[in-house]
mmCIF file of C-alpha atoms in Angstrom:
data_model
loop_
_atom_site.group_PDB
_atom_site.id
_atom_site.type_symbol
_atom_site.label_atom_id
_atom_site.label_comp_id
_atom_site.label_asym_id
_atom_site.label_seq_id
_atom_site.Cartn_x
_atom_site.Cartn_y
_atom_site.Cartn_z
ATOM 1 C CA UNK X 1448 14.090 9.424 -1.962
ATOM 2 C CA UNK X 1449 12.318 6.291 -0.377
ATOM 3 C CA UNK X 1450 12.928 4.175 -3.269
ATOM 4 C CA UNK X 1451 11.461 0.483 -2.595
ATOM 5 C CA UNK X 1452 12.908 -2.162 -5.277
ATOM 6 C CA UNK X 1453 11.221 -5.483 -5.404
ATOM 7 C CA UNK X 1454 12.659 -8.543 -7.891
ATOM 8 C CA UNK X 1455 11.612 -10.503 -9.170
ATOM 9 C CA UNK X 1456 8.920 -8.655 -11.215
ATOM 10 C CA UNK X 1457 7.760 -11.685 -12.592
ATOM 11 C CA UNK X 1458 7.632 -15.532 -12.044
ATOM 12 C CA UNK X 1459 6.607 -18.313 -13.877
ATOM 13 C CA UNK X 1460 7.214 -21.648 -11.879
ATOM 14 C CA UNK X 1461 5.605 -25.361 -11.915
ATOM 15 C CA UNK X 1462 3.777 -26.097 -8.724
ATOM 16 C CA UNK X 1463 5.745 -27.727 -6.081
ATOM 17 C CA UNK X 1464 8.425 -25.397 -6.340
ATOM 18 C CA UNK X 1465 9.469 -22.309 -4.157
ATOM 19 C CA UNK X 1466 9.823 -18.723 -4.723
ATOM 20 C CA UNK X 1467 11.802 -15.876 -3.138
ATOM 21 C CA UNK X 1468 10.486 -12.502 -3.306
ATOM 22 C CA UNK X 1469 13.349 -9.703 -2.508
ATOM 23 C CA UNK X 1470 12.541 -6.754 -0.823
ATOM 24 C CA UNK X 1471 15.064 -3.755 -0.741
ATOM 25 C CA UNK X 1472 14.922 0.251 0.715
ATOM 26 C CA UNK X 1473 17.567 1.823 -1.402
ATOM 27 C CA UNK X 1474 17.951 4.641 -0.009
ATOM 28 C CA UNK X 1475 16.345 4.434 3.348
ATOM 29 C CA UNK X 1476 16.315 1.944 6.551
ATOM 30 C CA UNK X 1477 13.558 0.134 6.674
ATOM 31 C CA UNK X 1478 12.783 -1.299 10.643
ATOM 32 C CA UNK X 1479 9.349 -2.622 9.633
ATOM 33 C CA UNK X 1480 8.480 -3.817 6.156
ATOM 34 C CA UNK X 1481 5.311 -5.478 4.999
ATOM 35 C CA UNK X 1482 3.738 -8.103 2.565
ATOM 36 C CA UNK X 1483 0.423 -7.767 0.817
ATOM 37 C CA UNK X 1484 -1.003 -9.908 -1.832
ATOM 38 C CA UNK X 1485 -3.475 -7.825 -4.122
ATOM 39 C CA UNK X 1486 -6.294 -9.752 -6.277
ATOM 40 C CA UNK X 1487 -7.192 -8.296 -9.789
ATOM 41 C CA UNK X 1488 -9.630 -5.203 -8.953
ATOM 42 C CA UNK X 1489 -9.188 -5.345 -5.331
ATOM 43 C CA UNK X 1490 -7.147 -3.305 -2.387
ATOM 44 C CA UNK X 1491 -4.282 -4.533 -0.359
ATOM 45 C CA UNK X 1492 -4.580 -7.764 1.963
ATOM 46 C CA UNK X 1493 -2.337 -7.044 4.773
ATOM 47 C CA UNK X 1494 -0.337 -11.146 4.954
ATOM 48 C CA UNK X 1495 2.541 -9.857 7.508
ATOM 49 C CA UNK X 1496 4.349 -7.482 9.271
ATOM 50 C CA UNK X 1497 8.503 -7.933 9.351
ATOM 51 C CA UNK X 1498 10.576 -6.250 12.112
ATOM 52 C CA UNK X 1499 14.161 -6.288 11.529
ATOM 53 C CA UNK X 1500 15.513 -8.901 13.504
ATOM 54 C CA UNK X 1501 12.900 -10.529 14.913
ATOM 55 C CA UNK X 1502 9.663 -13.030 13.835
ATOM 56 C CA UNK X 1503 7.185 -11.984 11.331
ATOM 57 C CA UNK X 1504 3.714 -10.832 12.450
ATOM 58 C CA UNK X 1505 1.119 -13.068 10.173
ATOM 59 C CA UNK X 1506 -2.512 -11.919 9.875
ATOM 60 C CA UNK X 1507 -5.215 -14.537 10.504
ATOM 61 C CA UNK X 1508 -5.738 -16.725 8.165
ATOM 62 C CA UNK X 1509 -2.073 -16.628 6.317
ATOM 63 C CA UNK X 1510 -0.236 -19.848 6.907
ATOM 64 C CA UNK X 1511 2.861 -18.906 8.136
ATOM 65 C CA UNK X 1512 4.784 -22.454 7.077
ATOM 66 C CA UNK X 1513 3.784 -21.460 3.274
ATOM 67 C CA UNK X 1514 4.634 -17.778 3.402
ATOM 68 C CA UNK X 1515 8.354 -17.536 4.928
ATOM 69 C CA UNK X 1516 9.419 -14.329 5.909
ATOM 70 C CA UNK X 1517 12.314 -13.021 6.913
ATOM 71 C CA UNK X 1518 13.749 -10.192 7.773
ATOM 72 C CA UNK X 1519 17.305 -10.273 8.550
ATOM 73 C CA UNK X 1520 18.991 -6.595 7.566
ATOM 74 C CA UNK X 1521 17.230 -2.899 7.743
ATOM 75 C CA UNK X 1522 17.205 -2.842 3.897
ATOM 76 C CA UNK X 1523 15.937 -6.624 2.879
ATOM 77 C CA UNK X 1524 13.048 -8.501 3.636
ATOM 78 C CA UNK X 1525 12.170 -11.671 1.902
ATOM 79 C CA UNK X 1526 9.157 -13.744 1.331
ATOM 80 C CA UNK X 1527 9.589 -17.033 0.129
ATOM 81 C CA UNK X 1528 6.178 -19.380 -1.325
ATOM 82 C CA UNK X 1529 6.714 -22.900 -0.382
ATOM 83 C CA UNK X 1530 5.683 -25.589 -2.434
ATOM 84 C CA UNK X 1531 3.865 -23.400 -3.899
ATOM 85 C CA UNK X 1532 -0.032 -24.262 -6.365
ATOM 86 C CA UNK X 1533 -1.633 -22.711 -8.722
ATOM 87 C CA UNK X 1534 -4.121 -21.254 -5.714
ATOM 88 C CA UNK X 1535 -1.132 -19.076 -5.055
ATOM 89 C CA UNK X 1536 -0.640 -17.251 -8.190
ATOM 90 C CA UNK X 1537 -1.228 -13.951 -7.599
ATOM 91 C CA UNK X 1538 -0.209 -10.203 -7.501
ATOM 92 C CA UNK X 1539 2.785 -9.602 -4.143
ATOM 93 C CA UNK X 1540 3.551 -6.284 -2.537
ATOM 94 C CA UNK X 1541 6.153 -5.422 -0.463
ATOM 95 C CA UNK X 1542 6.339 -2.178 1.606
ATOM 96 C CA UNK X 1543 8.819 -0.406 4.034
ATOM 97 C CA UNK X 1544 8.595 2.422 6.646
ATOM 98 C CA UNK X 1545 10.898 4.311 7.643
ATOM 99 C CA UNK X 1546 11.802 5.818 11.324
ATOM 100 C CA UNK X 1547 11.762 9.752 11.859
ATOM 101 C CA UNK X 1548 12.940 10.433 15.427
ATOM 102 C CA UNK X 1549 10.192 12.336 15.983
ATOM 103 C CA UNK X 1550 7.322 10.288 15.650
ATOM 104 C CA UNK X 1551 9.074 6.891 16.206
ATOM 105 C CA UNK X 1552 7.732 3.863 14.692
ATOM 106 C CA UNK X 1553 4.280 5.039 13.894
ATOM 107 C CA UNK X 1554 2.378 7.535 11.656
ATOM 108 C CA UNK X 1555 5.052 6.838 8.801
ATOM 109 C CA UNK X 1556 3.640 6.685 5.114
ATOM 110 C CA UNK X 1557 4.650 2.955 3.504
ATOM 111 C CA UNK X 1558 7.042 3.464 0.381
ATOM 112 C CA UNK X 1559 5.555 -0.308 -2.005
ATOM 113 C CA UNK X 1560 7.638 -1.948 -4.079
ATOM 114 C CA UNK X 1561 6.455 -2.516 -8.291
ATOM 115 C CA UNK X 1562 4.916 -5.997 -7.170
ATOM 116 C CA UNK X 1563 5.807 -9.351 -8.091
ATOM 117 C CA UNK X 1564 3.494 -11.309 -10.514
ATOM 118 C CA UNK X 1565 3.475 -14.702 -9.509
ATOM 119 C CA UNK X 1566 1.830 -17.406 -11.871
ATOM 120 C CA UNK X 1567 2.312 -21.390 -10.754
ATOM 121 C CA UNK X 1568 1.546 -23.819 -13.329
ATOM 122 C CA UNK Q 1150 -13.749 -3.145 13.835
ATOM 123 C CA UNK Q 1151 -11.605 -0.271 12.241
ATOM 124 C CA UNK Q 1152 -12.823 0.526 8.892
ATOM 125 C CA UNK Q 1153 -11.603 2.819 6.354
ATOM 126 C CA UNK Q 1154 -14.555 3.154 3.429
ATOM 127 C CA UNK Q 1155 -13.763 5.500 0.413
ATOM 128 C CA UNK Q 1156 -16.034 6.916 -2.348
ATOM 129 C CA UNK Q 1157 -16.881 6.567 -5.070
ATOM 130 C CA UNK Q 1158 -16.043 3.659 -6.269
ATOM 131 C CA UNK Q 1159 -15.081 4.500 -9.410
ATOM 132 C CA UNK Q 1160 -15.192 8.170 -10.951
ATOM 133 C CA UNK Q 1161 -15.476 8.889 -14.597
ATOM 134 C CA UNK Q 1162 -14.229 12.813 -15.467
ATOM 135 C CA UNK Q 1163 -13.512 15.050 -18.414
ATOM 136 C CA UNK Q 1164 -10.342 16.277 -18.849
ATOM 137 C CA UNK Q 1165 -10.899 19.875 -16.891
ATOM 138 C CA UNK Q 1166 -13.678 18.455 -14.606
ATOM 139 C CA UNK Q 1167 -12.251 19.251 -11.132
ATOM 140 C CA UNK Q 1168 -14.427 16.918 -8.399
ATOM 141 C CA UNK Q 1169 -13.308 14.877 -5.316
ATOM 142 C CA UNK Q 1170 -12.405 11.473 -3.870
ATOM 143 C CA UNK Q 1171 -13.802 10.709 -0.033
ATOM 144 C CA UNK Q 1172 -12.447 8.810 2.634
ATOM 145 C CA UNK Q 1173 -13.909 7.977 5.609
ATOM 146 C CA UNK Q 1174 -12.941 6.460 8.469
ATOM 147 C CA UNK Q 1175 -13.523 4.531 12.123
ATOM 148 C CA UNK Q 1176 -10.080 4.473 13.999
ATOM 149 C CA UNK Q 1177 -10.205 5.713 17.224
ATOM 150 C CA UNK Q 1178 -7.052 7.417 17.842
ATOM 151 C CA UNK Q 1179 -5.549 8.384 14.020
ATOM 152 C CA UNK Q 1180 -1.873 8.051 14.172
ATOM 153 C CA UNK Q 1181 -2.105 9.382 10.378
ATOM 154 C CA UNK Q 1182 -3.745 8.987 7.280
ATOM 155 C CA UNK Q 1183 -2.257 8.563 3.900
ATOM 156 C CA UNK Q 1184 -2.799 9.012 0.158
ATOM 157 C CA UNK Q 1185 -1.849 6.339 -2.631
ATOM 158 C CA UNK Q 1186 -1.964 6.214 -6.227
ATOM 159 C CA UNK Q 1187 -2.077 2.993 -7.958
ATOM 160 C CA UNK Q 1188 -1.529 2.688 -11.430
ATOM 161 C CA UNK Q 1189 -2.319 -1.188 -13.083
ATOM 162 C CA UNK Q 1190 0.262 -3.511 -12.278
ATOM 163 C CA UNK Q 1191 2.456 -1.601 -10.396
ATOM 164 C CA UNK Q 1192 2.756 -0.942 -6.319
ATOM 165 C CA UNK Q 1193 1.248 2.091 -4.801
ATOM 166 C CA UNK Q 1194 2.729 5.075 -5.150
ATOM 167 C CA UNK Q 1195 2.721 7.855 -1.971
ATOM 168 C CA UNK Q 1196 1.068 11.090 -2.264
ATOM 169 C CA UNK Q 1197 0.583 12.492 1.448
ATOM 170 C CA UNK Q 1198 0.247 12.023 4.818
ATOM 171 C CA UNK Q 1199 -2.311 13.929 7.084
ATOM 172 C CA UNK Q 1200 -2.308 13.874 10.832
ATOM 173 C CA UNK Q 1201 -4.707 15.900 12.407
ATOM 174 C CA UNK Q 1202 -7.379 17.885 11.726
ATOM 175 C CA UNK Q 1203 -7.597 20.983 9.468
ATOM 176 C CA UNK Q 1204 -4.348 19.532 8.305
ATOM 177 C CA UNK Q 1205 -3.989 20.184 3.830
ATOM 178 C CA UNK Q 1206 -1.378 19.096 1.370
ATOM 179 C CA UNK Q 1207 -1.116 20.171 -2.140
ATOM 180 C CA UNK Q 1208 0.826 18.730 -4.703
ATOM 181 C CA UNK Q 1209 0.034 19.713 -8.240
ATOM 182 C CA UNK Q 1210 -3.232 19.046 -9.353
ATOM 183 C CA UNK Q 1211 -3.958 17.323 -5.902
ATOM 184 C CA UNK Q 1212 -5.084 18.391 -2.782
ATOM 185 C CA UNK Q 1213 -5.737 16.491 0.733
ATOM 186 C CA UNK Q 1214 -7.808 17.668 3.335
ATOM 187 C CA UNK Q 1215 -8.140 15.920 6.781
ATOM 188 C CA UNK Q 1216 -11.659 16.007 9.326
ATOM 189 C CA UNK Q 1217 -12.098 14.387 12.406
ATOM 190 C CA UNK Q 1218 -13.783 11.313 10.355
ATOM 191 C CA UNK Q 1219 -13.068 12.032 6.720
ATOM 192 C CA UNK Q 1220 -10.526 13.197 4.318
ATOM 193 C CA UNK Q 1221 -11.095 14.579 0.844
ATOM 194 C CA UNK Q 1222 -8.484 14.075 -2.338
ATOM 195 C CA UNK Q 1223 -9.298 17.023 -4.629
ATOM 196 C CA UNK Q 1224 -8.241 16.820 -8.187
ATOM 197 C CA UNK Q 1225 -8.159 20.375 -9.858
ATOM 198 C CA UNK Q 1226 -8.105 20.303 -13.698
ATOM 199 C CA UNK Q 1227 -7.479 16.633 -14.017
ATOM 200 C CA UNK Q 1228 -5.376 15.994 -16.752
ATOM 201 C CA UNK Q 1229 -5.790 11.724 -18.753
ATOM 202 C CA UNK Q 1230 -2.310 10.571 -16.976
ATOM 203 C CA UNK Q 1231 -3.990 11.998 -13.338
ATOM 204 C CA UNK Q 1232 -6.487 8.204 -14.265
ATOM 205 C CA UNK Q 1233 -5.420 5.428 -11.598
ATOM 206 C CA UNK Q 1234 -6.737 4.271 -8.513
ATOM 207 C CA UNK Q 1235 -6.090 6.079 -5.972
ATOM 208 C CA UNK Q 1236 -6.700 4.502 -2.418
ATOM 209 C CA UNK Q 1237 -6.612 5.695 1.424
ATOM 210 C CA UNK Q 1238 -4.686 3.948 4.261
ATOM 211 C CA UNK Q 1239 -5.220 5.008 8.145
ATOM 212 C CA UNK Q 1240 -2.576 4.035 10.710
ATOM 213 C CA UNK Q 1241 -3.730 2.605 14.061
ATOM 214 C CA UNK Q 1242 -1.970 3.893 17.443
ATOM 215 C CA UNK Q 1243 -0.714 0.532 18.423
ATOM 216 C CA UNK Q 1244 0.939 -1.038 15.171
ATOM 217 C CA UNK Q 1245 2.860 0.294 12.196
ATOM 218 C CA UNK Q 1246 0.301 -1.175 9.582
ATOM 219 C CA UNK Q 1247 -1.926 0.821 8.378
ATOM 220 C CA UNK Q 1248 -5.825 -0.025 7.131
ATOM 221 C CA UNK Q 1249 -6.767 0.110 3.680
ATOM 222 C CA UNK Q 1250 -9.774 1.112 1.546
ATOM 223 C CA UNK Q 1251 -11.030 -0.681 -1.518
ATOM 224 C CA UNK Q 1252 -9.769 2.400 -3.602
ATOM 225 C CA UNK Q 1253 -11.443 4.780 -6.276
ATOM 226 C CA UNK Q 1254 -10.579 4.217 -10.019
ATOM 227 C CA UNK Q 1255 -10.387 7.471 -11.609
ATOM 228 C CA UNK Q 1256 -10.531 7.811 -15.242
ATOM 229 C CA UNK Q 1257 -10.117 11.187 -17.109
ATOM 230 C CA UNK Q 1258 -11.015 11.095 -20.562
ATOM 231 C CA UNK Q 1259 -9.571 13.883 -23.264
#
């Protein structure tokens, strides 16, 4: 159970272009999913939180007209890189939680997604 | 600041060579604390959740132990497919994400 599916797996575009990034729970529903972008040999950087139905949360520093997010259903969440560089190529995440009724929102483990490589020429 | 800080950085076994990953951590009011393996170029994969002290969770080769600032991973026996990286997230009280360490990349060699 808790199966996160994430497509593409891997992108090749020419900068300037956009990219969606699908996020699924298969076999779950998913009121808060997440996006992380992951650097060769480093942890998780935490670039928003999604809450079905409502705005993404951006951390500081993540510019929230380049990284659209939405979240629209309990089971998808997309990110989309606008116009997107070469400064953006990198290694994407996406996460889901799931709600147990007896702990609400919080102190749920994250189920990730394989990861999208992006590359922009 | 919240920090989570794990150790070492990177761990280098024989195949049989039981040791153990640390995790320690700064959040004031632990809402849990999880387990991740990582293997290259793929997303993280769950191993456990703690959520209080004196709390343990076994799962083959693997066990996690939980103290009021730290949690262990042990690996018993580690096996060459047990090598990844495996990394620690804590969850704050007031928002579903969760901290991250930087990780330890284990590698068991036959």
């Amino acid at each position: 159970g808790a199966v996160v599916s994430q497509h593409p797996s891997w992108v090749i575009c020419k900068s300037g272009t956009s990219v969606k990034i699908e996020c699924r729970s298969l076999d779950f529903q998913a009121t808060t999913m997440f996006w992380y972008r992951q650097f060769p040999k480093q942890s998780l950087m935490l670039m928003a939180t999604s809450n079905e139905g409502s705005k993404a949360t951006y951390e500081q520093g993540v510019e929230k007209d380049k990284f659209l997010i939405n979240h629209a259903s309990l089971t998808l969440s997309t990110l989309t890189v606008t116009s997107a560089h070469p400064e953006d190529s990198s290694f994407y995440i996406c996460s889901a939680s799931q709600v147990e009724v007896d702990r609400g929102r919080w102190g749920q483990p994250q189920h990730f997604g394989d990861g999208t490589r992006l590359s922009i020429l | 600041e919240d920090q989570v800080t794990q150790s070492p950085e990177a761990l280098r076994l024989q195949e049989g060579e039981s040791s153990s990953l640390n995790c320690s951590y700064t959040v004031s009011g632990l809402r849990g604390l999880f387990w991740y393996r990582q293997d290259p170029g793929k997303g993280p994969e769950f191993l456990f959740t703690l959520y209080s002290a004196g709390e343990e969770k076994e799962k083959e080769r693997l066990k996690a132990t939980l103290t009021k600032k730290e949690s262990f991973l042990h690996i018993t026996a580690p096996k060459p497919e047990d090598s990844a990286t495996y990394l620690c997230a804590v969850q704050y009280t007031n928002a579903g994400k969760s901290t991250f360490g930087d990780g330890t990349t284990l590698t068991v060699k036959p």
